[in-house]
Tab-separated table of C-alpha atoms in Angstrom:
chain	number	residue	atom	x	y	z
A	1230	UNK	CA	93.342	-50.889	19.052
A	1231	UNK	CA	96.006	-53.125	17.579
A	1232	UNK	CA	99.591	-51.943	17.097
A	1233	UNK	CA	99.162	-51.759	13.312
A	1234	UNK	CA	96.014	-49.616	13.600
A	1235	UNK	CA	97.699	-47.319	16.141
A	1236	UNK	CA	100.563	-46.709	13.715
A	1237	UNK	CA	98.169	-46.212	10.789
A	1238	UNK	CA	96.076	-43.662	12.724
A	1239	UNK	CA	99.083	-41.629	13.845
A	1240	UNK	CA	99.177	-38.351	11.927
A	1241	UNK	CA	102.603	-36.719	11.901
A	1242	UNK	CA	104.117	-33.650	10.271
A	1243	UNK	CA	105.979	-34.789	7.190
A	1244	UNK	CA	106.586	-33.456	3.699
A	1245	UNK	CA	103.658	-34.034	1.336
A	1246	UNK	CA	104.638	-35.890	-1.833
A	1247	UNK	CA	102.480	-34.554	-4.678
A	1248	UNK	CA	103.369	-31.482	-6.737
A	1249	UNK	CA	100.740	-29.150	-8.124
A	1250	UNK	CA	100.019	-29.229	-11.871
A	1251	UNK	CA	102.770	-27.712	-14.045
A	1252	UNK	CA	100.196	-25.329	-15.560
A	1253	UNK	CA	100.059	-23.622	-12.164
A	1254	UNK	CA	103.368	-21.906	-13.002
A	1255	UNK	CA	101.790	-20.167	-16.005
A	1256	UNK	CA	98.658	-19.397	-13.973
A	1257	UNK	CA	100.730	-17.797	-11.186
A	1258	UNK	CA	102.758	-15.823	-13.768
A	1259	UNK	CA	99.584	-14.539	-15.389
A	1260	UNK	CA	98.139	-13.513	-12.011
A	1261	UNK	CA	101.335	-11.615	-11.166
A	1262	UNK	CA	101.381	-9.913	-14.564
A	1263	UNK	CA	97.762	-8.793	-14.179
A	1264	UNK	CA	98.452	-7.610	-10.628
A	1265	UNK	CA	101.479	-5.638	-11.890
A	1266	UNK	CA	99.843	-4.244	-15.015
A	1267	UNK	CA	96.959	-2.493	-13.257
A	1268	UNK	CA	99.054	-0.145	-11.051
A	1269	UNK	CA	101.584	0.435	-13.844
A	1270	UNK	CA	98.814	1.569	-16.203
A	1271	UNK	CA	97.209	3.772	-13.529
A	1272	UNK	CA	100.555	5.394	-12.656
A	1273	UNK	CA	101.411	5.809	-16.343
A	1274	UNK	CA	98.086	7.482	-17.160
A	1275	UNK	CA	98.357	9.761	-14.128
A	1276	UNK	CA	101.934	10.600	-15.126
A	1277	UNK	CA	100.777	11.531	-18.612
A	1278	UNK	CA	97.953	13.716	-17.281
A	1279	UNK	CA	99.593	15.415	-14.285
A	1280	UNK	CA	102.493	17.526	-15.493
A	1281	UNK	CA	103.803	18.596	-12.036
A	1282	UNK	CA	104.099	14.971	-10.825
A	1283	UNK	CA	104.931	13.396	-14.200
A	1284	UNK	CA	108.528	12.413	-13.392
A	1285	UNK	CA	107.694	10.830	-10.029
A	1286	UNK	CA	104.630	8.986	-11.318
A	1287	UNK	CA	106.494	7.586	-14.333
A	1288	UNK	CA	109.433	6.601	-12.111
A	1289	UNK	CA	106.993	4.839	-9.782
A	1290	UNK	CA	105.369	3.107	-12.759
A	1291	UNK	CA	108.795	1.936	-13.935
A	1292	UNK	CA	109.746	0.681	-10.462
A	1293	UNK	CA	106.475	-1.236	-10.100
A	1294	UNK	CA	106.935	-2.717	-13.592
A	1295	UNK	CA	110.498	-3.855	-12.857
A	1296	UNK	CA	109.517	-5.335	-9.469
A	1297	UNK	CA	106.482	-7.061	-10.994
A	1298	UNK	CA	108.451	-8.527	-13.885
A	1299	UNK	CA	111.160	-9.761	-11.513
A	1300	UNK	CA	108.531	-11.387	-9.278
A	1301	UNK	CA	106.839	-12.906	-12.332
A	1302	UNK	CA	110.114	-14.402	-13.531
A	1303	UNK	CA	111.232	-15.706	-10.136
A	1304	UNK	CA	108.388	-16.641	-7.778
A	1305	UNK	CA	106.171	-19.018	-9.817
A	1306	UNK	CA	109.044	-21.459	-10.424
A	1307	UNK	CA	109.959	-21.292	-6.740
A	1308	UNK	CA	106.365	-21.811	-5.653
A	1309	UNK	CA	106.172	-24.856	-7.923
A	1310	UNK	CA	109.194	-26.378	-6.157
A	1311	UNK	CA	107.748	-25.665	-2.696
A	1312	UNK	CA	103.983	-26.275	-2.996
A	1313	UNK	CA	103.126	-29.878	-2.232
A	1314	UNK	CA	100.023	-31.731	-1.156
A	1315	UNK	CA	98.951	-35.249	-0.286
A	1316	UNK	CA	95.822	-37.020	0.860
A	1317	UNK	CA	95.987	-40.265	2.829
A	1318	UNK	CA	93.185	-42.210	4.472
A	1319	UNK	CA	94.030	-40.356	7.707
A	1320	UNK	CA	94.806	-36.745	6.781
A	1321	UNK	CA	95.290	-33.990	4.214
A	1322	UNK	CA	98.852	-32.629	4.075
A	1323	UNK	CA	99.715	-29.286	2.457
A	1324	UNK	CA	102.954	-27.295	2.253
A	1325	UNK	CA	102.924	-23.781	0.764
A	1326	UNK	CA	104.883	-20.564	0.885
A	1327	UNK	CA	108.027	-18.972	-0.418
A	1328	UNK	CA	109.899	-17.181	2.351
A	1329	UNK	CA	107.596	-18.361	5.129
A	1330	UNK	CA	106.702	-21.952	4.459
A	1331	UNK	CA	103.563	-23.286	6.031
A	1332	UNK	CA	102.906	-26.971	6.604
A	1333	UNK	CA	99.335	-27.906	7.472
A	1334	UNK	CA	97.729	-31.206	8.378
A	1335	UNK	CA	93.993	-31.780	8.574
A	1336	UNK	CA	93.022	-35.109	10.141
A	1337	UNK	CA	90.035	-36.619	8.318
A	1338	UNK	CA	88.018	-36.584	11.543
A	1339	UNK	CA	88.319	-32.758	11.679
A	1340	UNK	CA	87.201	-32.009	8.100
A	1341	UNK	CA	83.846	-30.238	7.912
A	1342	UNK	CA	83.468	-29.279	4.230
A	1343	UNK	CA	85.287	-29.759	0.937
A	1344	UNK	CA	84.852	-27.181	-1.833
A	1345	UNK	CA	86.219	-26.838	-5.353
A	1346	UNK	CA	86.690	-23.328	-6.760
A	1347	UNK	CA	87.636	-22.271	-10.292
A	1348	UNK	CA	88.226	-18.582	-10.846
A	1349	UNK	CA	88.284	-17.078	-14.356
A	1350	UNK	CA	92.071	-17.454	-14.781
A	1351	UNK	CA	91.987	-20.951	-13.321
A	1352	UNK	CA	89.286	-21.890	-15.829
A	1353	UNK	CA	91.447	-20.525	-18.632
A	1354	UNK	CA	94.283	-22.861	-17.569
A	1355	UNK	CA	91.930	-25.788	-16.697
A	1356	UNK	CA	92.942	-25.595	-13.024
A	1357	UNK	CA	91.018	-25.615	-9.740
A	1358	UNK	CA	91.515	-25.025	-6.042
A	1359	UNK	CA	90.270	-27.490	-3.440
A	1360	UNK	CA	89.416	-25.906	-0.088
A	1361	UNK	CA	89.226	-28.170	2.961
A	1362	UNK	CA	87.453	-26.502	5.875
A	1363	UNK	CA	88.206	-27.881	9.314
A	1364	UNK	CA	87.344	-27.114	12.918
A	1365	UNK	CA	90.719	-25.322	13.194
A	1366	UNK	CA	90.874	-21.665	14.168
A	1367	UNK	CA	93.723	-21.349	11.638
A	1368	UNK	CA	91.209	-21.595	8.815
A	1369	UNK	CA	90.739	-23.703	5.740
A	1370	UNK	CA	93.461	-25.579	3.886
A	1371	UNK	CA	93.727	-24.658	0.202
A	1372	UNK	CA	95.287	-26.879	-2.446
A	1373	UNK	CA	95.794	-24.578	-5.445
A	1374	UNK	CA	96.922	-25.385	-8.951
A	1375	UNK	CA	95.245	-28.751	-9.456
A	1376	UNK	CA	93.992	-30.053	-12.776
A	1377	UNK	CA	90.238	-29.427	-12.740
A	1378	UNK	CA	89.355	-33.128	-13.113
A	1379	UNK	CA	91.853	-34.148	-10.426
A	1380	UNK	CA	90.347	-31.508	-8.127
A	1381	UNK	CA	86.829	-32.857	-8.716
A	1382	UNK	CA	88.013	-36.420	-8.076
A	1383	UNK	CA	89.896	-35.296	-4.961
A	1384	UNK	CA	86.852	-33.490	-3.560
A	1385	UNK	CA	84.755	-36.609	-4.146
A	1386	UNK	CA	87.406	-38.833	-2.524
A	1387	UNK	CA	87.729	-36.534	0.507
A	1388	UNK	CA	83.976	-36.437	0.937
A	1389	UNK	CA	83.801	-40.241	0.820
A	1390	UNK	CA	86.695	-40.684	3.286
A	1391	UNK	CA	85.328	-38.123	5.763
A	1392	UNK	CA	81.887	-39.726	5.672
A	1393	UNK	CA	83.510	-43.048	6.604
A	1394	UNK	CA	85.692	-41.496	9.341
A	1395	UNK	CA	84.288	-41.231	12.861
A	1396	UNK	CA	84.291	-37.679	14.260
A	1397	UNK	CA	86.966	-36.521	16.686
A	1398	UNK	CA	85.543	-36.273	20.171
A	1399	UNK	CA	88.298	-33.955	21.395
């Protein structure tokens, strides 16, 4: 192997360069609002129906609502600043997380499958998630918040690159 090829094939931990789609912020906010609304409604209805526990149930509903609204206002913008991804000819790089950031690298030779998923809310915002399954015990790498066409193109590109990449014998 020549020196240039050895450098090219070296996969190192480094920050990925590409941000997720800006619509992901609205998608994450909507998910948080839905996740907050369900327990608030349940607690509110129970508080209205159960006189002896009314005060505590309505206080709990209010606390969940405040916490959910605060999370909805704060976290999606933060996640947008943190979540990054990149695909090179050698590897898939992903960085996610808020408090605990996770950086993952999947060498092309370790990729087993590439899937594109679009849940109902993602479809509403024209977004998709690309899931890259590897031989790692850590599990699949997920790139969330991609434009649906970009996700389809990325899945096709990853499939093409992995087909052209010899398997890892280790």
